[in-house]
Amino acid sequence: MRVAVVGIGKMGLLHAGIMNAMDGVELCGICDSSKFLLGFAKSLKNVSTHDDFKKMLDKENPDSVVITTPVNLHIPMASECVEREIPFFLEKPLSLESSDADALVESIEDRNLVTMVGYMMRYVETFQKAKEILASGALGDLINFNATIYVAQLFKTGKGWRYSKKESGGGVVVGQATHLIDLLQWYFGKVDYVSAHTKNWYSQEVEDFAHAHFEFSDGVTGWMDSSWSVRHHRLLEITIKVNAANGNLIVNDDYVKLFLDVDVNGYQAGWTSLNRPDLFEGVEFDVGGPQYTKQDKAFIEAIRKTEKVKSDVKNAHEVQKIVDAIYSSAQKRGRPTRVE
Amino acid sequence: MIDRIILGHNQFFGVNHLAAQRGNEKHAYFNDTSRIKHIINFSFDHGAKAMMMSTHERASLVAEEILHDSRLKDGLGIYLLVPYAAKYVRQANEKGLVNIVKDSLGGTTFGDKLGTFWRGGLGLISKDVKKLLVALIDFEVAQYAKLNLKAIFLHDVVTDLVLGWDVPNIFEIYADHVQNKYNAIPAFCTKNLPKLVEALKGVGIENPLIMASINKLGYQVNPSLDAFEACLKSNKLQLLAMSTLAAGYLKPKEAYEYVFSLPCVESVVVGVSTTHHAVETFDEIRMQIKKRQQIEEPISS
């Protein structure tokens, strides 16, 4: 399978590396606007380089495309792939605003085309295990949750597209909290209402802090706090704590802890604690964490079997609608806002 | 000959592969570099005369202290790990990949060094990858060059990206430069040992020094424990074993018994954050090494 990558930044380097190492997959072309990066790649590797996306598709005719560009370029590039019936992987988030993606989502509806959006937390062992426990029903009715996503990243005005609203769509909510929002949606289903507050401090155009309360369709409620400007978090860290009728569950990047009042569905009463080493499974090739390999493998295998993946464009569109509601509510000082 | 016991550095800089929370707490504790130096001196007194060091912001302060201590300056072997990947991931999020290279190499020292070549702009410089890579290595090593550098390890994120992109000539450029300029052993950290061993063979790097996670639980061992062990049995390499305690899951005795039962294991990285267990750990390692030597060279001979 021949894969072309557009956008050779941090994530483009990563996905290209992982996929190129897979059996039967070959990196056939790369596209970027930076002559420096293209020149660098060209002198290292015999790969065809392009500065025009459509021309690359014309010339390389790839079997799949990886789109790792700034967010404002996602929709036009993804639409081009749909038109040409090429399966694509798109780094998250999907778009600047959810309405930007409406036509794209509609155009994919009636096609049997594999798409995936890079919500890779679903492939982290602990979050996967938590999903399994929640889906088992052992906890009984879910009552509420609180969740945080923090990283110590920005303590001065940021440079580059991530901090320009026109290119990124927003700040920490769309840039990072979407990982958490995707997990919450995966765990608890559809969100009906959102109330949110945001705050700029280091950035001029986008928010550095956000706090949001969610009401889910099936009655679960809970809040999320997010920031990329919290000290002492070397890596991006997500924690979710769930209260339920039969007990509670705590999950983060390092462990899952389950507490049950009584034995249910094969889970024992009291604390069950699973750490990453308990859940670890080796992968064929690891760059930057096994979750990326598992995600990219799911994408490639879905193309081979023409099966859809759960974390597709449609799912990412739902995440985007929640983001829109967060920004809209925050502008009205937290007024409850319906997720369309 | 590489040191048998190498003091790890992760705990000083908040890296904890089991619990980020615990890592963050240790990061705060070791904010006072004198606490780091105390551990280094204590370990040195107990025979662990080598240390891993990443190019973390805090590491340069530790390096300064070592340079001002005549005993450590010459006596402590430094195993440097470059580049400090987490910093670049953060910077890539903050300003993008191209700006990182521009800012790193645009500083006066390196701008001057690259001279007219640099003034030709990034478009030109990218055509000479070798020169660019060498400049990036020098940029990372600069603050540590006066230390007693035994080996310089290429960080696993870079090593593994090179493997993924299948551009092993970078390994060659790296190895030549580290050997010639720093007179240190060029070494590689990886999460994909079997694949790396094959790639290094391909570019003629013999008996390489490689750092990789290995423990009997198979935690952080790719692609599987079986494949990893098979690679050690059928290749010539020097393994510096890390994550030997599986992030604290294994007791030192069972952990080191396993690790030193494997071929090619030359040395271990040990994370010490208190002096309390350090001596016990060092003794356990020495005992396992001795046990292995007795098996390899029976006393009767």
XYZ file of C-alpha atoms in Angstrom:
641
model
C 0.000 0.000 0.000
C 1.363 3.393 -1.002
C 0.848 6.213 1.531
C 1.332 9.928 0.897
C 1.753 12.406 3.765
C 0.927 16.107 3.678
C 2.361 18.321 6.442
C 5.809 17.222 7.615
C 5.724 18.570 11.165
C 5.911 16.610 14.401
C 2.865 14.442 13.669
C 3.645 14.009 9.960
C 7.131 12.726 10.795
C 5.631 10.331 13.316
C 2.843 8.820 11.211
C 5.030 8.577 8.118
C 7.670 6.746 10.189
C 5.208 4.312 11.734
C 3.394 3.499 8.505
C 6.558 3.234 6.433
C 7.803 0.586 8.890
C 4.677 -1.560 8.483
C 4.782 -4.676 6.327
C 3.416 -3.963 2.886
C 3.227 -0.189 3.397
C 5.453 2.287 1.609
C 5.809 6.063 1.905
C 5.363 7.226 -1.683
C 5.283 10.996 -1.405
C 5.463 13.910 0.983
C 4.057 17.393 0.631
C 4.837 20.531 2.625
C 4.998 24.280 2.128
C 8.459 24.478 3.727
C 11.244 24.188 1.146
C 13.609 23.600 4.045
C 11.794 20.469 5.234
C 11.355 19.152 1.707
C 15.007 19.712 0.878
C 16.028 18.005 4.079
C 13.800 14.993 3.409
C 14.841 14.773 -0.212
C 18.538 14.681 0.547
C 18.013 11.932 3.109
C 15.600 9.688 1.365
C 14.611 8.718 -2.091
C 11.029 9.917 -1.755
C 9.134 12.176 -4.099
C 8.554 15.621 -2.589
C 5.841 18.126 -3.473
C 4.714 21.590 -2.503
C 1.273 21.213 -4.077
C -1.180 18.717 -2.573
C -3.326 18.136 -5.666
C -0.296 17.680 -7.888
C 1.042 15.116 -5.461
C -2.233 13.171 -5.673
C -2.194 13.416 -9.486
C 1.338 12.183 -9.743
C 1.610 9.604 -6.948
C -1.926 8.237 -7.065
C -1.578 6.978 -3.452
C -3.706 4.249 -1.873
C -4.161 6.363 1.243
C -3.290 9.830 2.510
C -2.195 11.141 5.909
C -3.145 14.788 6.539
C -1.100 16.435 9.284
C -1.360 20.096 8.344
C -2.592 23.087 10.329
C -6.324 22.686 11.029
C -7.560 25.270 8.507
C -6.285 23.053 5.662
C -7.957 19.840 6.888
C -11.348 20.166 5.209
C -10.237 21.170 1.689
C -7.646 18.376 1.655
C -10.003 15.765 3.082
C -12.663 16.792 0.530
C -10.147 16.346 -2.272
C -9.489 12.807 -1.007
C -13.219 12.028 -0.874
C -13.662 13.242 -4.440
C -10.865 10.919 -5.545
C -12.138 8.078 -3.320
C -8.828 7.884 -1.433
C -9.009 6.695 2.214
C -7.451 9.257 4.549
C -6.161 9.692 8.078
C -6.539 13.194 9.459
C -4.854 14.507 12.603
C -7.290 15.896 15.142
C -9.149 18.200 15.368
C -11.334 17.863 12.299
C -11.971 21.514 11.481
C -12.042 25.077 12.735
C -15.808 24.930 13.305
C -18.184 21.999 12.973
C -20.151 23.653 10.154
C -16.973 23.681 8.025
C -17.159 19.889 7.999
C -20.914 19.463 7.325
C -20.537 18.958 3.571
C -17.572 16.617 4.043
C -19.487 14.437 6.522
C -22.458 14.322 4.163
C -20.292 13.381 1.174
C -18.801 10.460 3.103
C -22.220 9.179 4.339
C -23.105 7.403 1.102
C -19.600 6.261 0.242
C -17.808 3.199 1.494
C -14.659 5.157 2.281
C -12.331 4.547 5.239
C -11.577 7.707 7.206
C -9.906 8.171 10.574
C -9.265 11.179 12.800
C -6.302 11.013 15.186
C -8.031 10.672 18.552
C -5.312 8.295 19.714
C -6.191 8.274 23.438
C -8.632 5.481 22.548
C -5.588 3.327 21.892
C -3.919 3.994 25.269
C -4.227 0.776 27.319
C -5.636 2.375 30.462
C -8.353 4.337 28.664
C -9.208 1.240 26.652
C -9.545 -0.813 29.842
C -11.770 1.870 31.401
C -14.021 1.696 28.339
C -14.267 -2.063 28.773
C -15.206 -1.721 32.457
C -17.771 1.029 31.793
C -19.301 -0.954 28.931
C -19.550 -4.093 31.103
C -22.190 -2.418 33.258
C -20.396 -3.462 36.461
C -20.656 0.042 37.876
C -24.446 0.147 37.435
C -26.006 3.514 36.625
C -23.360 6.151 35.983
C -24.037 9.308 37.997
C -21.405 11.925 37.249
C -17.724 12.504 36.509
C -14.963 15.035 36.742
C -12.082 15.153 34.327
C -8.902 17.124 33.754
C -6.422 17.479 30.904
C -3.264 19.400 31.654
C 0.200 19.969 30.271
C 2.993 22.417 31.158
C 3.562 23.757 27.661
C 2.881 27.457 27.349
C 4.084 30.140 29.736
C 4.676 32.937 27.256
C 2.985 34.029 24.046
C 3.091 31.081 21.639
C 4.394 31.304 18.082
C 3.017 29.476 15.087
C -0.323 28.296 13.775
C -1.567 26.711 16.998
C -2.023 30.149 18.556
C -3.642 31.821 15.572
C -7.432 31.439 15.760
C -7.736 31.638 11.988
C -5.464 28.627 11.508
C -6.250 26.501 14.559
C -9.876 27.345 15.359
C -9.094 28.086 19.007
C -6.799 27.285 21.913
C -6.515 24.505 24.427
C -10.117 23.304 23.939
C -9.870 22.519 20.237
C -6.123 21.818 20.297
C -5.882 19.453 23.262
C -9.108 19.023 25.241
C -10.672 17.430 22.148
C -8.719 14.285 23.146
C -10.606 14.253 26.436
C -13.934 15.237 24.849
C -13.551 12.295 22.460
C -12.988 9.933 25.413
C -15.989 11.357 27.304
C -18.173 10.892 24.253
C -16.823 7.361 23.805
C -17.585 6.544 27.446
C -20.878 8.352 28.047
C -22.531 8.825 24.631
C -24.116 11.937 23.177
C -23.801 15.339 24.847
C -26.991 17.454 24.971
C -25.939 20.608 26.832
C -22.696 22.378 27.656
C -21.900 25.305 29.978
C -18.386 26.662 29.738
C -15.944 29.374 30.742
C -12.635 30.097 29.071
C -9.699 32.364 29.855
C -6.801 33.817 27.865
C -3.647 34.600 29.766
C -0.535 33.868 27.732
C -2.176 33.809 24.298
C -3.664 36.807 22.547
C -6.216 35.150 20.284
C -6.996 31.804 21.876
C -7.887 30.413 25.312
C -5.242 28.919 27.608
C -7.731 27.689 30.229
C -11.233 26.237 29.915
C -13.785 24.753 32.250
C -16.916 23.052 30.935
C -19.923 21.243 32.375
C -21.682 18.576 30.292
C -25.152 17.008 30.337
C -25.293 13.729 28.426
C -28.456 12.332 26.786
C -28.695 9.371 29.125
C -28.457 11.464 32.280
C -24.731 11.463 33.119
C -23.381 14.897 34.059
C -19.862 16.087 34.765
C -17.182 18.686 34.314
C -13.897 19.007 32.491
C -11.030 21.359 33.328
C -8.310 21.907 30.740
C -5.171 23.955 30.251
C -1.795 23.842 28.518
C -0.405 26.321 31.017
C -0.393 24.312 34.259
C 3.050 23.862 35.764
C 4.466 20.500 36.863
C 2.856 18.427 34.115
C 5.788 17.343 31.980
C 3.549 15.356 29.653
C -0.075 15.756 28.593
C -2.049 14.114 31.405
C -5.719 13.138 31.405
C -7.598 12.013 34.516
C -11.265 10.972 34.610
C -13.120 10.100 37.830
C -16.559 8.529 37.581
C -19.122 8.073 40.369
C -21.702 5.353 39.833
C -24.435 3.437 41.646
C -22.216 0.425 42.447
C -18.894 2.156 43.028
C -16.444 4.435 41.276
C -13.706 4.418 38.655
C -10.551 6.485 38.263
C -8.519 6.378 35.074
C -5.479 8.305 33.851
C -2.553 7.647 31.531
C -0.864 5.475 34.175
C -3.621 3.367 35.760
C -7.284 2.329 36.048
C -8.724 1.934 39.542
C -12.130 0.430 40.061
C -14.021 0.290 43.363
C -17.167 -1.822 43.706
C -19.478 -2.262 46.715
C -20.176 -5.902 45.784
C -18.944 -8.443 43.199
C -20.447 -7.667 39.757
C -19.964 -9.270 36.320
C -16.689 -10.937 37.236
C -15.263 -7.808 38.872
C -14.546 -8.182 42.581
C -15.842 -6.058 45.449
C -13.338 -3.506 46.768
C -10.476 -1.970 44.793
C -9.168 -3.410 41.534
C -6.075 -1.574 40.401
C -4.458 -2.013 37.006
C -1.265 -0.192 36.119
C 0.259 0.285 32.701
C 2.703 -2.617 33.129
C -0.307 -4.910 33.793
C -1.916 -3.873 30.530
C 1.150 -3.455 28.287
C 1.433 -5.365 25.037
C 4.391 -4.960 22.714
C 3.897 -3.571 19.223
C 5.774 -4.437 16.024
C 7.290 -0.982 15.881
C 7.062 1.832 18.397
C 7.784 5.524 17.871
C 6.400 7.921 20.452
C 4.183 5.366 22.203
C 2.391 2.121 21.290
C -0.949 3.934 20.970
C 0.165 5.582 17.727
C 1.163 2.260 16.230
C -2.115 0.638 17.265
C -4.061 3.551 15.813
C -2.204 3.592 12.501
C -2.461 -0.169 12.255
C -6.234 0.037 12.780
C -6.366 2.547 9.918
C -4.302 0.459 7.511
C -6.175 -2.745 8.386
C -9.526 -1.004 7.935
C -8.472 -0.014 4.408
C -7.363 -3.549 3.626
C -10.695 -4.970 4.820
C -12.776 -1.949 3.713
C -14.241 -1.700 7.204
C -15.011 1.597 8.895
C -13.232 2.607 12.099
C -15.118 4.044 15.084
C -12.889 7.073 15.374
C -13.848 8.367 11.927
C -14.751 11.743 10.458
C -18.341 11.410 11.640
C -17.261 10.849 15.241
C -14.822 13.761 15.024
C -17.664 15.928 13.729
C -19.596 15.205 16.939
C -16.532 16.239 18.974
C -16.379 19.430 16.934
C -20.030 20.260 17.697
C -19.251 19.998 21.410
C -16.274 22.337 20.925
C -18.529 24.842 19.147
C -20.994 24.685 22.034
C -18.170 25.259 24.545
C -16.975 28.390 22.719
C -20.513 29.637 22.237
C -21.414 29.115 25.907
C -18.185 30.755 27.087
C -19.044 33.880 25.106
C -22.310 34.072 27.050
C -20.604 33.628 30.436
C -21.502 29.972 30.728
C -25.090 29.981 29.520
C -26.224 26.354 28.940
C -25.894 25.732 25.211
C -27.477 22.905 23.248
C -25.095 20.728 21.216
C -26.614 20.672 17.723
C 34.923 -0.945 28.586
C 31.647 0.551 29.649
C 30.664 0.906 33.297
C 28.606 -1.913 34.772
C 26.360 0.295 36.883
C 25.185 3.607 35.502
C 23.180 5.975 37.636
C 19.941 6.893 35.892
C 18.779 10.459 35.525
C 15.021 10.240 34.927
C 14.050 10.612 38.570
C 15.922 13.923 38.754
C 13.966 15.394 35.883
C 10.465 14.184 36.696
C 10.354 11.237 34.329
C 8.476 8.303 35.787
C 7.315 5.555 33.474
C 4.748 4.286 35.951
C 3.176 7.373 37.453
C 3.352 10.905 36.137
C 2.203 12.188 39.531
C 5.166 10.602 41.311
C 7.471 11.911 38.588
C 6.147 15.424 39.067
C 6.736 15.217 42.822
C 10.339 14.057 42.373
C 10.858 16.802 39.833
C 9.927 19.307 42.541
C 12.175 17.600 45.127
C 15.218 17.640 42.855
C 14.630 21.270 41.947
C 17.449 21.756 44.440
C 20.450 20.458 42.471
C 22.435 19.881 45.665
C 20.084 16.946 46.294
C 21.076 15.498 42.919
C 24.733 15.991 43.708
C 24.313 14.260 47.032
C 22.969 11.154 45.275
C 25.780 11.282 42.709
C 28.439 11.510 45.420
C 26.855 8.786 47.502
C 26.691 6.443 44.505
C 30.267 7.327 43.549
C 31.437 6.406 47.069
C 29.692 3.069 46.655
C 31.291 2.234 43.348
C 28.759 3.534 40.808
C 31.064 5.911 38.959
C 28.977 6.615 35.919
C 25.818 8.514 35.126
C 23.277 8.929 32.340
C 22.514 12.520 31.553
C 19.929 13.978 29.226
C 20.237 17.517 27.952
C 17.295 18.615 30.088
C 17.399 22.282 31.181
C 18.187 21.183 34.720
C 20.962 18.848 33.586
C 23.141 21.767 32.538
C 23.124 22.971 36.167
C 24.167 19.508 37.311
C 26.894 19.484 34.652
C 28.187 22.805 35.985
C 28.423 21.375 39.495
C 30.253 18.291 38.277
C 32.777 20.439 36.387
C 33.520 22.345 39.603
C 34.233 19.148 41.518
C 37.669 17.781 40.691
C 36.826 14.255 41.812
C 33.671 14.005 39.729
C 34.995 15.979 36.758
C 37.537 13.302 35.883
C 36.176 10.330 37.778
C 32.511 10.295 36.858
C 31.818 8.742 33.465
C 29.018 10.553 31.651
C 26.668 8.748 29.282
C 24.949 11.590 27.507
C 21.534 11.228 25.873
C 20.731 13.623 23.022
C 18.562 15.367 22.089
C 16.235 15.998 25.030
C 13.162 14.982 23.064
C 10.420 16.188 25.421
C 11.765 19.728 25.111
C 11.509 19.606 21.329
C 8.025 18.102 21.401
C 6.969 20.997 23.639
C 8.737 23.486 21.386
C 7.142 21.939 18.305
C 3.764 22.513 19.951
C 4.797 26.018 20.878
C 6.318 27.245 17.639
C 6.456 24.489 15.021
C 9.262 22.311 13.710
C 10.866 24.728 11.265
C 11.139 27.479 13.884
C 12.926 25.074 16.233
C 15.693 24.408 13.725
C 15.905 28.094 12.822
C 16.118 29.198 16.453
C 18.531 26.433 17.482
C 20.992 27.010 14.689
C 20.385 30.726 14.294
C 22.154 31.580 17.568
C 25.468 33.397 17.158
C 27.763 30.464 17.878
C 26.287 28.166 15.313
C 25.346 30.859 12.856
C 29.008 31.933 12.781
C 30.246 28.415 12.534
C 28.136 27.651 9.536
C 29.279 30.968 8.117
C 28.327 31.887 4.588
C 26.641 28.551 4.331
C 24.179 29.670 6.991
C 23.628 33.052 5.408
C 22.532 31.259 2.280
C 19.374 30.494 4.206
C 17.602 27.363 5.239
C 16.801 26.379 1.665
C 20.513 25.972 0.999
C 21.496 24.413 4.273
C 18.971 21.641 3.932
C 20.844 20.367 0.905
C 23.789 19.415 3.052
C 22.201 17.137 5.585
C 25.481 16.031 7.019
C 26.505 19.545 7.951
C 23.094 20.235 9.430
C 22.999 17.064 11.521
C 26.499 17.613 12.798
C 25.562 21.177 13.799
C 22.492 19.889 15.645
C 24.569 17.307 17.535
C 27.143 19.948 18.485
C 24.360 22.263 19.592
C 23.045 19.595 21.969
C 26.422 18.436 23.278
C 28.008 21.911 23.661
C 27.210 22.417 27.339
C 28.420 18.928 28.241
C 31.509 18.626 26.070
C 33.953 19.218 28.940
C 32.597 16.361 31.009
C 34.199 12.928 30.970
C 32.004 11.724 28.107
C 32.126 7.952 27.783
C 29.302 7.506 25.317
C 26.724 9.654 23.571
C 23.355 8.034 23.032
C 20.945 9.070 20.327
C 17.514 9.459 21.954
C 15.023 6.706 21.130
C 12.554 9.088 19.505
C 15.203 10.043 16.938
C 16.653 6.548 16.588
C 13.205 5.070 16.044
C 12.132 7.792 13.608
C 15.269 7.097 11.587
C 14.289 3.406 11.590
C 10.717 4.182 10.557
C 11.754 6.499 7.735
C 14.372 3.938 6.776
C 17.237 6.434 6.491
C 20.028 4.545 8.320
C 22.754 6.741 6.792
C 21.897 9.144 9.635
C 23.260 6.512 12.050
C 26.517 6.499 10.116
C 26.865 10.297 10.159
C 26.063 10.308 13.856
C 28.487 7.543 14.755
C 31.384 9.070 12.794
C 30.910 12.487 14.325
C 30.564 11.303 17.940
C 33.644 9.157 17.598
C 35.815 11.718 15.823
C 34.836 14.926 17.536
C 34.091 13.765 21.105
C 36.124 10.586 21.260
C 33.091 8.973 22.867
C 31.298 5.738 22.031
C 28.442 6.432 19.613
C 25.429 4.687 21.097
C 21.719 4.341 20.475
C 18.612 4.225 22.618
C 15.624 2.428 21.086
C 12.219 0.897 21.712
C 12.756 -1.457 18.774
C 15.919 -3.430 19.436
C 15.655 -6.177 16.792
C 14.928 -3.669 14.032
C 17.763 -1.373 15.123
C 20.288 -4.201 15.236
C 19.441 -5.106 11.645
C 19.673 -1.485 10.478
C 23.058 -0.918 12.150
C 24.419 -4.088 10.557
C 23.302 -2.690 7.225
C 25.452 0.439 7.595
C 28.425 -1.452 8.985
C 28.236 -0.431 12.649
C 29.618 -3.494 14.427
C 29.037 -4.550 18.033
C 26.998 -1.438 18.814
C 26.256 -0.076 22.266
C 22.477 0.034 22.627
C 20.224 1.089 25.473
C 16.782 -0.520 25.625
C 14.111 -1.521 28.142
C 14.296 -5.121 29.259
C 12.603 -6.879 32.166
C 11.013 -10.273 32.586
C 7.501 -8.810 32.521
C 8.124 -7.561 28.994
C 7.055 -4.052 30.028
C 8.088 -1.575 27.330
C 9.753 -4.421 25.429
C 8.994 -4.537 21.684
C 7.960 -6.318 19.608
C 7.779 -9.061 22.286
C 9.948 -10.519 25.008
C 10.624 -13.624 22.893
C 11.754 -11.628 19.862
C 13.948 -9.424 22.070
C 15.660 -12.409 23.720
C 16.137 -14.090 20.344
C 17.819 -10.927 19.043
C 20.311 -10.972 21.940
C 21.070 -14.640 21.341
C 21.823 -14.289 17.666
C 23.686 -10.965 17.477
C 26.805 -9.294 18.727
C 25.980 -6.124 20.642
C 26.478 -4.478 24.038
C 23.196 -3.885 25.793
C 22.761 -1.237 28.426
C 19.587 -2.454 30.115
C 17.012 0.064 31.280
C 13.549 -0.283 32.889
C 14.950 -3.438 34.489
C 12.604 -3.109 37.484
C 9.583 -2.624 35.168
C 8.849 0.751 36.732
C 9.050 -0.673 40.250
C 7.007 -3.822 39.599
C 9.917 -6.186 40.161
C 12.099 -6.635 43.208
C 15.826 -6.031 42.505
C 16.812 -9.671 43.086
C 14.376 -11.225 40.588
C 14.891 -8.329 38.175
C 18.703 -8.520 37.992
C 18.762 -12.307 38.116
C 16.748 -12.273 34.896
C 18.606 -9.436 33.189
C 22.052 -10.931 33.786
C 20.888 -14.340 32.611
C 20.644 -12.811 29.116
C 23.545 -12.642 26.664
C 24.962 -9.238 25.611
C 23.833 -7.438 28.782
C 26.905 -5.423 29.665
C 25.507 -2.880 32.000
C 22.390 -1.544 33.743
C 20.923 1.884 34.366
C 19.754 2.206 37.943
C 17.370 4.911 39.092
C 18.320 5.994 42.598
C 16.338 8.745 44.273
C 17.169 7.928 47.886
C 20.370 6.526 49.345
C 18.277 4.067 51.334
C 18.026 1.277 48.745
C 20.992 2.282 46.606
C 23.626 0.140 48.321
C 21.381 -2.911 48.384
C 20.687 -2.464 44.664
C 24.358 -2.003 43.739
C 25.324 -5.095 45.772
C 22.610 -7.165 44.127
C 23.841 -6.167 40.663
C 27.453 -6.958 41.522
C 26.428 -10.338 42.882
C 24.506 -11.200 39.706
C 27.421 -10.095 37.525
C 29.788 -12.237 39.598
C 27.441 -15.187 39.335
C 27.413 -14.866 35.580
C 31.186 -14.593 35.377
C 31.502 -17.804 37.411
C 29.236 -19.601 34.979
C 31.131 -18.246 31.988
C 34.593 -18.868 33.490
C 34.371 -21.790 35.954
C 36.732 -21.439 38.922
C 38.521 -24.672 38.005
C 39.837 -23.144 34.768
